[in-house]
Amino acid sequence: MTMRNTFLFCVLIFTGSFIFGQEYNKFDAEGKRHGKWRKRYENTEQLRYEGAFDHGKEVGEFKFYKLSSGDFPTATKIFSKDHDTVTVKYFTKKGKVISEGKMVDKNRVGLWKYYHNDSNKIMMTEHYLLGKLHGEQLTYFDNGQLTEKNNYVDGKREGIRIMYSEDGIKIKEFTYENDQLHGMTKYYDTKGVLLIEGNYKRDRKDGIWKYYENGKLSEQKLFPLKQGSTNN
């Protein structure tokens, strides 16, 4: 390659890079971000985020990165046309989805899904209302079997909470009111046979608790316990 051709080649490379760079980070006449944008971490080539603006408003998909992300984003946000609801996904370093759901402003809303580590199997689903848990929360073993069922109202446990073994056997049952144990509680063995049952009142055992062996009543205790009493 002659000196002249080498010079022209370098000019083309420089010009192409300049033009490519000018495709990003532009402003409209009012000084609002408009078009494709990219931002890097200071003094690095690592992207911090990339996406597009329409006269100052985010549109479409945005990708967010950490300093150690490389080419894989740690989160994405897809902005809806009305700009109220944002669809969010969080990722591992390998690009596997950790969780996904929707947000309004900075509040989680509706159904959110969480996945087992490096897997597409659901670990948990839960529902939000204005950033607070509200509705049914379900947790699963890696084999897909339900392990726990909860219910929330305005961010607090309310109603029946049930826990299961990997074989689908109910092993614990609790009752909540306003995020406190309040009502009947039961414990079962791995075959589903009742072991213990009793009542809670505002997070404290209350009334007669019954204890079973081989399905038969073996002991009873009255709560709250009186000092020195065994309640056999």
Tab-separated table of C-alpha atoms in Angstrom, residues 12-193:
chain	number	residue	atom	x	y	z
A	12	LEU	CA	-11.741	6.931	6.045
A	13	ILE	CA	-11.382	5.076	9.353
A	14	PHE	CA	-11.288	8.336	11.314
A	15	THR	CA	-14.223	9.791	9.392
A	16	GLY	CA	-16.263	6.626	9.813
A	17	SER	CA	-15.604	6.571	13.561
A	18	PHE	CA	-16.538	10.243	13.805
A	19	ILE	CA	-19.782	9.721	11.900
A	20	PHE	CA	-20.592	6.620	13.970
A	21	GLY	CA	-19.984	8.570	17.156
A	22	GLN	CA	-22.258	11.346	15.957
A	23	GLU	CA	-25.157	8.864	15.741
A	24	TYR	CA	-25.333	8.885	19.528
A	25	ASN	CA	-25.887	11.392	22.337
A	26	LYS	CA	-27.685	14.120	20.437
A	27	PHE	CA	-30.018	16.816	21.736
A	28	ASP	CA	-33.091	18.400	20.196
A	29	ALA	CA	-33.589	22.156	19.751
A	30	GLU	CA	-34.759	22.457	23.355
A	31	GLY	CA	-31.680	20.740	24.747
A	32	LYS	CA	-33.457	17.462	25.468
A	33	ARG	CA	-31.847	14.123	24.749
A	34	HIS	CA	-33.112	12.779	21.442
A	35	GLY	CA	-32.253	9.672	19.450
A	36	LYS	CA	-29.814	6.923	20.411
A	37	TRP	CA	-27.771	7.409	23.568
A	38	ARG	CA	-24.851	5.614	25.119
A	39	LYS	CA	-23.047	6.386	28.340
A	40	ARG	CA	-19.832	4.767	29.555
A	41	TYR	CA	-18.295	4.520	32.987
A	42	GLU	CA	-15.757	7.292	33.529
A	43	ASN	CA	-12.286	6.568	32.147
A	44	THR	CA	-13.386	3.177	30.768
A	45	GLU	CA	-14.834	1.694	27.599
A	46	GLN	CA	-17.460	-0.184	29.595
A	47	LEU	CA	-21.016	0.817	28.742
A	48	ARG	CA	-23.159	2.047	31.618
A	49	TYR	CA	-26.382	2.190	29.629
A	50	GLU	CA	-27.671	2.410	26.070
A	51	GLY	CA	-31.080	3.271	24.711
A	52	ALA	CA	-33.079	5.887	22.858
A	53	PHE	CA	-34.891	9.084	23.781
A	54	ASP	CA	-37.775	10.864	22.135
A	55	HIS	CA	-37.375	14.530	23.036
A	56	GLY	CA	-36.226	13.748	26.570
A	57	LYS	CA	-38.358	10.658	27.209
A	58	GLU	CA	-37.049	7.100	27.179
A	59	VAL	CA	-38.532	4.927	24.429
A	60	GLY	CA	-38.188	1.252	23.652
A	61	GLU	CA	-35.522	-0.894	25.293
A	62	PHE	CA	-32.728	0.370	27.538
A	63	LYS	CA	-29.822	-1.837	28.580
A	64	PHE	CA	-27.892	-1.287	31.805
A	65	TYR	CA	-24.414	-2.593	32.641
A	66	LYS	CA	-22.069	-2.899	35.588
A	67	LEU	CA	-18.325	-2.256	35.389
A	68	SER	CA	-17.750	-6.016	35.254
A	69	SER	CA	-20.596	-6.742	32.801
A	70	GLY	CA	-18.675	-6.840	29.560
A	71	ASP	CA	-21.155	-7.313	26.727
A	72	PHE	CA	-23.954	-8.678	28.941
A	73	PRO	CA	-26.413	-6.200	30.467
A	74	THR	CA	-27.400	-6.742	34.091
A	75	ALA	CA	-30.829	-5.240	33.493
A	76	THR	CA	-33.141	-4.133	30.702
A	77	LYS	CA	-36.115	-1.799	30.766
A	78	ILE	CA	-38.707	-1.535	28.038
A	79	PHE	CA	-40.716	1.667	28.177
A	80	SER	CA	-44.333	1.538	27.060
A	81	LYS	CA	-45.876	4.103	24.732
A	82	ASP	CA	-47.833	5.710	27.567
A	83	HIS	CA	-44.557	5.812	29.505
A	84	ASP	CA	-46.290	4.794	32.734
A	85	THR	CA	-45.427	1.098	32.795
A	86	VAL	CA	-41.889	-0.239	32.372
A	87	THR	CA	-41.111	-3.920	31.745
A	88	VAL	CA	-37.975	-4.881	33.691
A	89	LYS	CA	-35.610	-7.851	33.573
A	90	TYR	CA	-32.533	-8.576	35.694
A	91	PHE	CA	-29.760	-10.891	34.474
A	92	THR	CA	-26.790	-12.903	35.731
A	93	LYS	CA	-23.291	-12.293	34.341
A	94	LYS	CA	-23.967	-15.120	31.882
A	95	GLY	CA	-27.133	-13.484	30.589
A	96	LYS	CA	-29.641	-15.725	32.397
A	97	VAL	CA	-32.799	-14.028	33.651
A	98	ILE	CA	-32.896	-13.633	37.449
A	99	SER	CA	-36.266	-11.908	37.727
A	100	GLU	CA	-38.771	-10.009	35.614
A	101	GLY	CA	-41.861	-7.890	36.048
A	102	LYS	CA	-43.312	-4.417	35.616
A	103	MET	CA	-42.769	-1.106	37.368
A	104	VAL	CA	-44.584	2.212	37.530
A	105	ASP	CA	-42.165	4.965	38.547
A	106	LYS	CA	-39.912	3.045	40.965
A	107	ASN	CA	-42.662	0.790	42.306
A	108	ARG	CA	-43.117	-2.853	41.369
A	109	VAL	CA	-46.628	-3.660	40.137
A	110	GLY	CA	-48.472	-6.787	39.064
A	111	LEU	CA	-46.887	-10.200	38.622
A	112	TRP	CA	-43.135	-10.679	39.219
A	113	LYS	CA	-41.255	-13.887	38.441
A	114	TYR	CA	-37.977	-15.124	39.931
A	115	TYR	CA	-35.894	-17.996	38.568
A	116	HIS	CA	-33.648	-20.662	40.041
A	117	ASN	CA	-29.920	-19.991	39.642
A	118	ASP	CA	-28.767	-20.369	36.016
A	119	SER	CA	-32.101	-21.928	35.101
A	120	ASN	CA	-35.333	-21.012	33.325
A	121	LYS	CA	-37.330	-22.790	36.045
A	122	ILE	CA	-39.479	-20.514	38.158
A	123	MET	CA	-38.417	-20.251	41.802
A	124	MET	CA	-41.108	-17.809	42.936
A	125	THR	CA	-44.005	-15.706	41.725
A	126	GLU	CA	-45.502	-12.813	43.630
A	127	HIS	CA	-47.823	-9.863	43.079
A	128	TYR	CA	-47.317	-6.192	43.870
A	129	LEU	CA	-49.547	-3.174	44.256
A	130	LEU	CA	-47.744	0.197	44.230
A	131	GLY	CA	-44.473	-1.362	45.396
A	132	LYS	CA	-45.934	-3.551	48.156
A	133	LEU	CA	-46.609	-7.275	48.124
A	134	HIS	CA	-50.318	-7.763	47.559
A	135	GLY	CA	-51.843	-11.101	46.669
A	136	GLU	CA	-50.571	-14.653	46.389
A	137	GLN	CA	-46.873	-15.520	46.655
A	138	LEU	CA	-45.812	-18.992	45.481
A	139	THR	CA	-42.361	-20.568	45.944
A	140	TYR	CA	-41.170	-23.705	44.133
A	141	PHE	CA	-38.510	-26.370	44.509
A	142	ASP	CA	-36.146	-26.890	41.595
A	143	ASN	CA	-38.261	-29.882	40.538
A	144	GLY	CA	-41.276	-27.609	40.064
A	145	GLN	CA	-43.081	-28.783	43.173
A	146	LEU	CA	-44.709	-26.059	45.266
A	147	THR	CA	-42.783	-25.497	48.517
A	148	GLU	CA	-44.613	-22.536	50.058
A	149	LYS	CA	-47.820	-20.568	49.594
A	150	ASN	CA	-48.332	-17.139	51.159
A	151	ASN	CA	-50.834	-14.337	50.879
A	152	TYR	CA	-50.146	-10.624	51.359
A	153	VAL	CA	-52.281	-7.546	51.786
A	154	ASP	CA	-50.603	-4.153	51.510
A	155	GLY	CA	-47.153	-5.638	52.172
A	156	LYS	CA	-48.169	-7.752	55.179
A	157	ARG	CA	-48.889	-11.458	55.538
A	158	GLU	CA	-52.596	-12.140	55.789
A	159	GLY	CA	-54.443	-15.456	55.912
A	160	ILE	CA	-53.104	-18.977	55.499
A	161	ARG	CA	-49.442	-19.814	54.884
A	162	ILE	CA	-48.679	-23.411	53.866
A	163	MET	CA	-45.333	-25.196	53.443
A	164	TYR	CA	-44.831	-28.456	51.540
A	165	SER	CA	-42.208	-31.174	51.197
A	166	GLU	CA	-40.570	-31.955	47.838
A	167	ASP	CA	-43.123	-34.756	47.494
A	168	GLY	CA	-46.024	-32.307	47.748
A	169	ILE	CA	-46.965	-33.239	51.333
A	170	LYS	CA	-48.225	-30.410	53.534
A	171	ILE	CA	-45.877	-30.153	56.527
A	172	LYS	CA	-46.713	-26.760	58.102
A	173	GLU	CA	-49.740	-24.495	58.184
A	174	PHE	CA	-49.872	-21.034	59.772
A	175	THR	CA	-52.527	-18.338	60.054
A	176	TYR	CA	-51.638	-14.631	59.895
A	177	GLU	CA	-53.408	-11.395	60.594
A	178	ASN	CA	-51.727	-8.063	59.933
A	179	ASP	CA	-48.319	-9.780	59.569
A	180	GLN	CA	-48.598	-11.573	62.920
A	181	LEU	CA	-49.254	-15.214	63.749
A	182	HIS	CA	-52.902	-15.144	64.766
A	183	GLY	CA	-55.078	-18.223	64.521
A	184	MET	CA	-54.605	-21.961	64.038
A	185	THR	CA	-51.149	-23.489	63.422
A	186	LYS	CA	-50.472	-27.106	62.471
A	187	TYR	CA	-47.340	-29.231	61.976
A	188	TYR	CA	-47.248	-32.551	60.102
A	189	ASP	CA	-44.656	-35.261	59.554
A	190	THR	CA	-43.274	-36.112	56.094
A	191	LYS	CA	-46.230	-38.446	55.510
A	192	GLY	CA	-48.783	-35.757	56.259
A	193	VAL	CA	-49.748	-37.083	59.706
